mmCIF file of C-alpha atoms in Angstrom:
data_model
loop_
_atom_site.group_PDB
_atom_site.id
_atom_site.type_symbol
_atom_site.label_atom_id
_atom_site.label_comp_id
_atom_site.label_asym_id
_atom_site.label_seq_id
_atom_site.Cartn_x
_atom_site.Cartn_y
_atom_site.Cartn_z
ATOM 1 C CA UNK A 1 79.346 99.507 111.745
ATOM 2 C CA UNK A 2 76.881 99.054 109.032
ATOM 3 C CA UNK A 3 75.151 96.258 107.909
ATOM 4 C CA UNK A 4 74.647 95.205 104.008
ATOM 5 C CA UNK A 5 71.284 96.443 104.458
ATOM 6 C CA UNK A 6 72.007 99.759 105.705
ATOM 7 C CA UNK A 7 74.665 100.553 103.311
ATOM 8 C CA UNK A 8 72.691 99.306 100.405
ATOM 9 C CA UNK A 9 70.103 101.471 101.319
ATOM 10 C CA UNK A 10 72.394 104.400 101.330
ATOM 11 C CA UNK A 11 73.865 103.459 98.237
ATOM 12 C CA UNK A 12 71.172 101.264 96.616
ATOM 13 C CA UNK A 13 73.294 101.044 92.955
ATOM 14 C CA UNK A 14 76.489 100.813 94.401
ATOM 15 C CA UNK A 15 75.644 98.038 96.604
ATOM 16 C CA UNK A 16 74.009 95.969 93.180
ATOM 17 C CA UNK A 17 76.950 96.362 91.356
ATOM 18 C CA UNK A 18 79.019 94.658 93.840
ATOM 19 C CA UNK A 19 76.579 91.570 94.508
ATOM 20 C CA UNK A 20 76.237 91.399 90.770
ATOM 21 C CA UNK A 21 80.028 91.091 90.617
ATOM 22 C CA UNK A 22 80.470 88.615 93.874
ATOM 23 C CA UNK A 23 77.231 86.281 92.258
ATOM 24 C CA UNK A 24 78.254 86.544 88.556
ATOM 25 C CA UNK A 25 78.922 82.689 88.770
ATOM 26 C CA UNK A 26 75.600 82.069 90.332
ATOM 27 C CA UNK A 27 75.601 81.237 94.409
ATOM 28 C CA UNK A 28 78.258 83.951 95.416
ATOM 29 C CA UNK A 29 82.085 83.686 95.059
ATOM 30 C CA UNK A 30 84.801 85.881 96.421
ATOM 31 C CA UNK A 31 88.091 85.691 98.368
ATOM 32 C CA UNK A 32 88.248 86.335 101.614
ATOM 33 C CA UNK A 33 90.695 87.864 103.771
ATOM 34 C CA UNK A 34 91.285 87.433 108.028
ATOM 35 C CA UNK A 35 93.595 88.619 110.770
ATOM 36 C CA UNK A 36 96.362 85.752 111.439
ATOM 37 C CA UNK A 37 97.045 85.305 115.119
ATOM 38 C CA UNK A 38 100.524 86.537 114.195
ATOM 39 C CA UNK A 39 98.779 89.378 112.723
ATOM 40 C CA UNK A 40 99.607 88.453 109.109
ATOM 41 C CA UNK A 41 97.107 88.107 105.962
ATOM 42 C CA UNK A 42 95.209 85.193 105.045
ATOM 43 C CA UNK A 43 93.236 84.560 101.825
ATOM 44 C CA UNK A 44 90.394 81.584 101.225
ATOM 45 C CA UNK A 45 87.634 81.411 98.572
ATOM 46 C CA UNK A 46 83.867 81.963 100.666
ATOM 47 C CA UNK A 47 80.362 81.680 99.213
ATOM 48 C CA UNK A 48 78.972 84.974 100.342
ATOM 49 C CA UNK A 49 75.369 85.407 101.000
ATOM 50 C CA UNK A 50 73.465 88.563 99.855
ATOM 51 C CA UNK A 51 70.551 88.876 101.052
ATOM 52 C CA UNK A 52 67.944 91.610 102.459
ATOM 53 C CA UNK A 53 68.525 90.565 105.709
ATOM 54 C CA UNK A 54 72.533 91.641 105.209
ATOM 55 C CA UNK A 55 75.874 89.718 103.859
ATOM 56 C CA UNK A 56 76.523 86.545 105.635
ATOM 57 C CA UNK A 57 79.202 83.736 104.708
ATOM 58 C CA UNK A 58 79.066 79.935 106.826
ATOM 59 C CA UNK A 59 82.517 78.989 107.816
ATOM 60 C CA UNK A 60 83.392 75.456 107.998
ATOM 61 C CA UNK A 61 85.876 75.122 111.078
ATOM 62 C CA UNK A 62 89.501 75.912 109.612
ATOM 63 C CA UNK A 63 91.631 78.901 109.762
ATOM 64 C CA UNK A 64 89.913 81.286 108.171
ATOM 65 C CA UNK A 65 86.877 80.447 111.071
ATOM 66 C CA UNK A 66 89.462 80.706 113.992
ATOM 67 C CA UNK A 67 90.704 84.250 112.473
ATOM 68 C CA UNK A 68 87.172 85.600 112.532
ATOM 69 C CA UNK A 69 86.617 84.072 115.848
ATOM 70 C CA UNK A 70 89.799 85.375 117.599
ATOM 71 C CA UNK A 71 89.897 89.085 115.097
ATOM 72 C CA UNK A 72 86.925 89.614 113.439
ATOM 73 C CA UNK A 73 88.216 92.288 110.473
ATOM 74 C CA UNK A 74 87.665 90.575 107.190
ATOM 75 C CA UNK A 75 88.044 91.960 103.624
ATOM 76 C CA UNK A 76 86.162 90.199 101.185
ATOM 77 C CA UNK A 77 87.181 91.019 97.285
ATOM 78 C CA UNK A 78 85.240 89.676 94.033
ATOM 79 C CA UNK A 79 86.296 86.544 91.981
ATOM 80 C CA UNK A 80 87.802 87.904 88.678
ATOM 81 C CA UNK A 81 85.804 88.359 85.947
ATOM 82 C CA UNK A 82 85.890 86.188 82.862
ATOM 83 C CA UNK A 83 84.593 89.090 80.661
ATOM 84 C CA UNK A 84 86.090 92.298 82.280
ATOM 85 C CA UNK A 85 89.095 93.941 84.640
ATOM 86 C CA UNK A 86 85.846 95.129 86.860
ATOM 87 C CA UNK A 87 86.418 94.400 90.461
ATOM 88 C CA UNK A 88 84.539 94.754 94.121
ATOM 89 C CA UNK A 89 85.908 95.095 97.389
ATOM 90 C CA UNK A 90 84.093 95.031 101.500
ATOM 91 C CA UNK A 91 85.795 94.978 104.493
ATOM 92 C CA UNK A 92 84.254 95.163 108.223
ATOM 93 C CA UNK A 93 83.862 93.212 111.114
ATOM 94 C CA UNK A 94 82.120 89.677 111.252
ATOM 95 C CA UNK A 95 79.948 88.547 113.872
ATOM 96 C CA UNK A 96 78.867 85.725 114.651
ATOM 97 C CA UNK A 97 74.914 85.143 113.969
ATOM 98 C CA UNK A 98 73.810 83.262 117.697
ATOM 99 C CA UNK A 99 69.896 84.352 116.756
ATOM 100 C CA UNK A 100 68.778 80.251 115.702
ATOM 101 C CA UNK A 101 65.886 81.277 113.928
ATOM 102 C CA UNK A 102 67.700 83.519 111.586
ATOM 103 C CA UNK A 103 70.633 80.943 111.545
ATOM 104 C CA UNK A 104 67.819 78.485 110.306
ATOM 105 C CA UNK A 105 66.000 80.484 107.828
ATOM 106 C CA UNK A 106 69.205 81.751 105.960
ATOM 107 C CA UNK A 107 70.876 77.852 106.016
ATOM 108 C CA UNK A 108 67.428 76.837 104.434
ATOM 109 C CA UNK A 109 67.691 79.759 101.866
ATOM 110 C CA UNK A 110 71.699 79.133 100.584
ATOM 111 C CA UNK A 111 71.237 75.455 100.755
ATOM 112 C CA UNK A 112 74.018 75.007 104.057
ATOM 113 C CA UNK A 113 74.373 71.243 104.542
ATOM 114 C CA UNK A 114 72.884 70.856 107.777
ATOM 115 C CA UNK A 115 75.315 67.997 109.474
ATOM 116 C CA UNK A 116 78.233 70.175 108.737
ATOM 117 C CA UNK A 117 80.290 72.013 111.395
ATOM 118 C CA UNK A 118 80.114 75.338 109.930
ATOM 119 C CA UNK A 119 79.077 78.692 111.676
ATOM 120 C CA UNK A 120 76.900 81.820 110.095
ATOM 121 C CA UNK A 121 78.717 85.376 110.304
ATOM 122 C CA UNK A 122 77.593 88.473 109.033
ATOM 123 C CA UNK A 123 79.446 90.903 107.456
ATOM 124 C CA UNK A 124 79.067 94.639 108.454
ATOM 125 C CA UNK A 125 80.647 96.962 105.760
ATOM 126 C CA UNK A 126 82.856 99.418 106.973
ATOM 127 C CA UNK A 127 84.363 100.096 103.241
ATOM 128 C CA UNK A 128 82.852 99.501 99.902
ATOM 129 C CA UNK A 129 84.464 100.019 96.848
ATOM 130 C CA UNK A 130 83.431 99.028 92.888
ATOM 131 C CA UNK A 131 86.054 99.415 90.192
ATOM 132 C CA UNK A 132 84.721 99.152 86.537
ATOM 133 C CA UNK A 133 86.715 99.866 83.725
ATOM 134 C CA UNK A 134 86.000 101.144 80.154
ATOM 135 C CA UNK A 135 85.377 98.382 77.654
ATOM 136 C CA UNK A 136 87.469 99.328 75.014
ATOM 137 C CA UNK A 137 90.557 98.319 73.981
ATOM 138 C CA UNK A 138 93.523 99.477 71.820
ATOM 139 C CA UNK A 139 94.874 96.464 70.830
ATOM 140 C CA UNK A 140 97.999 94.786 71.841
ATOM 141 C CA UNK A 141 99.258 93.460 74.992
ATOM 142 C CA UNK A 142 99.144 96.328 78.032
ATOM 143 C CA UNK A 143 96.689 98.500 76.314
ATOM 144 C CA UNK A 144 93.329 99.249 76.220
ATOM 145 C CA UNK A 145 92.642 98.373 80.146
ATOM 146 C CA UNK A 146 90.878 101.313 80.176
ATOM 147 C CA UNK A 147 90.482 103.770 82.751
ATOM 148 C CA UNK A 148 88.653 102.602 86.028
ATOM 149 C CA UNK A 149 85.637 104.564 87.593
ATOM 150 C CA UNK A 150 86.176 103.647 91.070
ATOM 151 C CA UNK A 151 83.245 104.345 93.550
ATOM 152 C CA UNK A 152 83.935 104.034 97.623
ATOM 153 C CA UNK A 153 82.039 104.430 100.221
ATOM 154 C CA UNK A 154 82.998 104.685 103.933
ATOM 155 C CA UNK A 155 80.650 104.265 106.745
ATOM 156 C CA UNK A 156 80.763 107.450 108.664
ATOM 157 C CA UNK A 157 80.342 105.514 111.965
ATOM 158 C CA UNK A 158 83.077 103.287 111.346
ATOM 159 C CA UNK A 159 86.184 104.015 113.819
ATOM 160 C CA UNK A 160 88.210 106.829 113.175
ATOM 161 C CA UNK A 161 85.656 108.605 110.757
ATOM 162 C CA UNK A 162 84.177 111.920 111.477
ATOM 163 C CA UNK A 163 80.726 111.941 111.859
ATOM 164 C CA UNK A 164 78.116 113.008 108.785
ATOM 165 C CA UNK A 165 77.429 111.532 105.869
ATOM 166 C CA UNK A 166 79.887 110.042 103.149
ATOM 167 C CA UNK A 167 79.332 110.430 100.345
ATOM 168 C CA UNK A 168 80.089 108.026 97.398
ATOM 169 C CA UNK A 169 83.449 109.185 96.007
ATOM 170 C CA UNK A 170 83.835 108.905 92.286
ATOM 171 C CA UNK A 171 86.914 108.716 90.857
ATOM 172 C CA UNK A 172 88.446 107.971 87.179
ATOM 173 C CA UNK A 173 92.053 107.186 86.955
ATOM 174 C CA UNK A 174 93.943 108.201 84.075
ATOM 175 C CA UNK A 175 94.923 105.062 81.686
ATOM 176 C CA UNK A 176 98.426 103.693 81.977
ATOM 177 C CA UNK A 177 100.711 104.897 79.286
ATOM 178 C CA UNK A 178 102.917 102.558 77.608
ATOM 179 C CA UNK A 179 106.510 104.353 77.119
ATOM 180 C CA UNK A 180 106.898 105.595 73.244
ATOM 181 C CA UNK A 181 109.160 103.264 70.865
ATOM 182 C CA UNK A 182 110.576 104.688 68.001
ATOM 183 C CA UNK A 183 110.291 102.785 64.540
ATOM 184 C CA UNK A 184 113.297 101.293 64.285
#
């Protein structure tokens, strides 16, 4: 398992692009995804914290806390974007941060009400993956998304991965065709 830090040192621009998509709105914003005890999905909007100590979120008690608790997988996506299709994607485990000092200092930093029953996690980053899409457009309704340049990276250590580096896979999908309609 990575940490932030670790992976945005292997992959210093890919790691800024996605905290410049999960803070575009200022403190950061995402959706988060945890492990229901039944083993089903569940989504919430978090407040991520980037910092260059790693990727932390404070979880009020509620579901979402109880998930990470009992299964601690997460998958944390990027609110949408108001000006483009571009989108970011992590997913890891998340621990639980018991160290009180570093608790302390990173409440202090993000502004964390401090009479609220929330815990610190931190986010390790198993998968990262940054999806930006060509700005221009054709013109009507379906067109002109644009072809996404996706960028992953997997963390070699992660379970199931061979050992080695990994590099940062770029790919570029081909733009969705609309079918042909005759002039009628």
């Amino acid at each position: 398992m990575a940490s932030w830090s670790e992976f945005a040192a292997d992959e210093p621009r890919l790691a800024d692009g996605i905290r410049i998509l999960l803070q575009q709105y200022g403190p950061g914003f995402g959706y988060l995804a945890t492990v229901r005890a039944d083993g089903g999905p569940r989504v919430h909007p978090v407040s991520p914290v980037i910092t260059d100590e790693g990727l932390f979120c404070f979880i009020i008690d509620s579901p979402k806390r109880r998930d990470l608790e009992r299964d601690g997988r997460y998958a944390l996506h990027s609110f949408p974007a108001e000006e483009s299709d571009d989108e970011a994607y992590v997913a890891g485990q998340a621990l639980p941060v018991t160290d009180q000092g570093r608790v302390a200092r990173l409440a202090a930093r993000a502004g964390a009400a401090p009479h609220v029953d929330w815990r610190l996690f931190e986010f390790t980053v198993d998968v990262a993956m940054l999806a930006r899409r060509d700005s221009g457009t054709a013109g009507g309704p379906g067109e002109g998304h644009g072809r996404p340049a996706v960028q992953v990276w997997l963390d070699p250590r992660a379970p199931g991965r061979r050992a080695g580096p990994t590099p940062v896979r770029q790919k570029t999908r081909p733009a969705r065709r609309e079918p042909h309609r005759s002039a009628a």
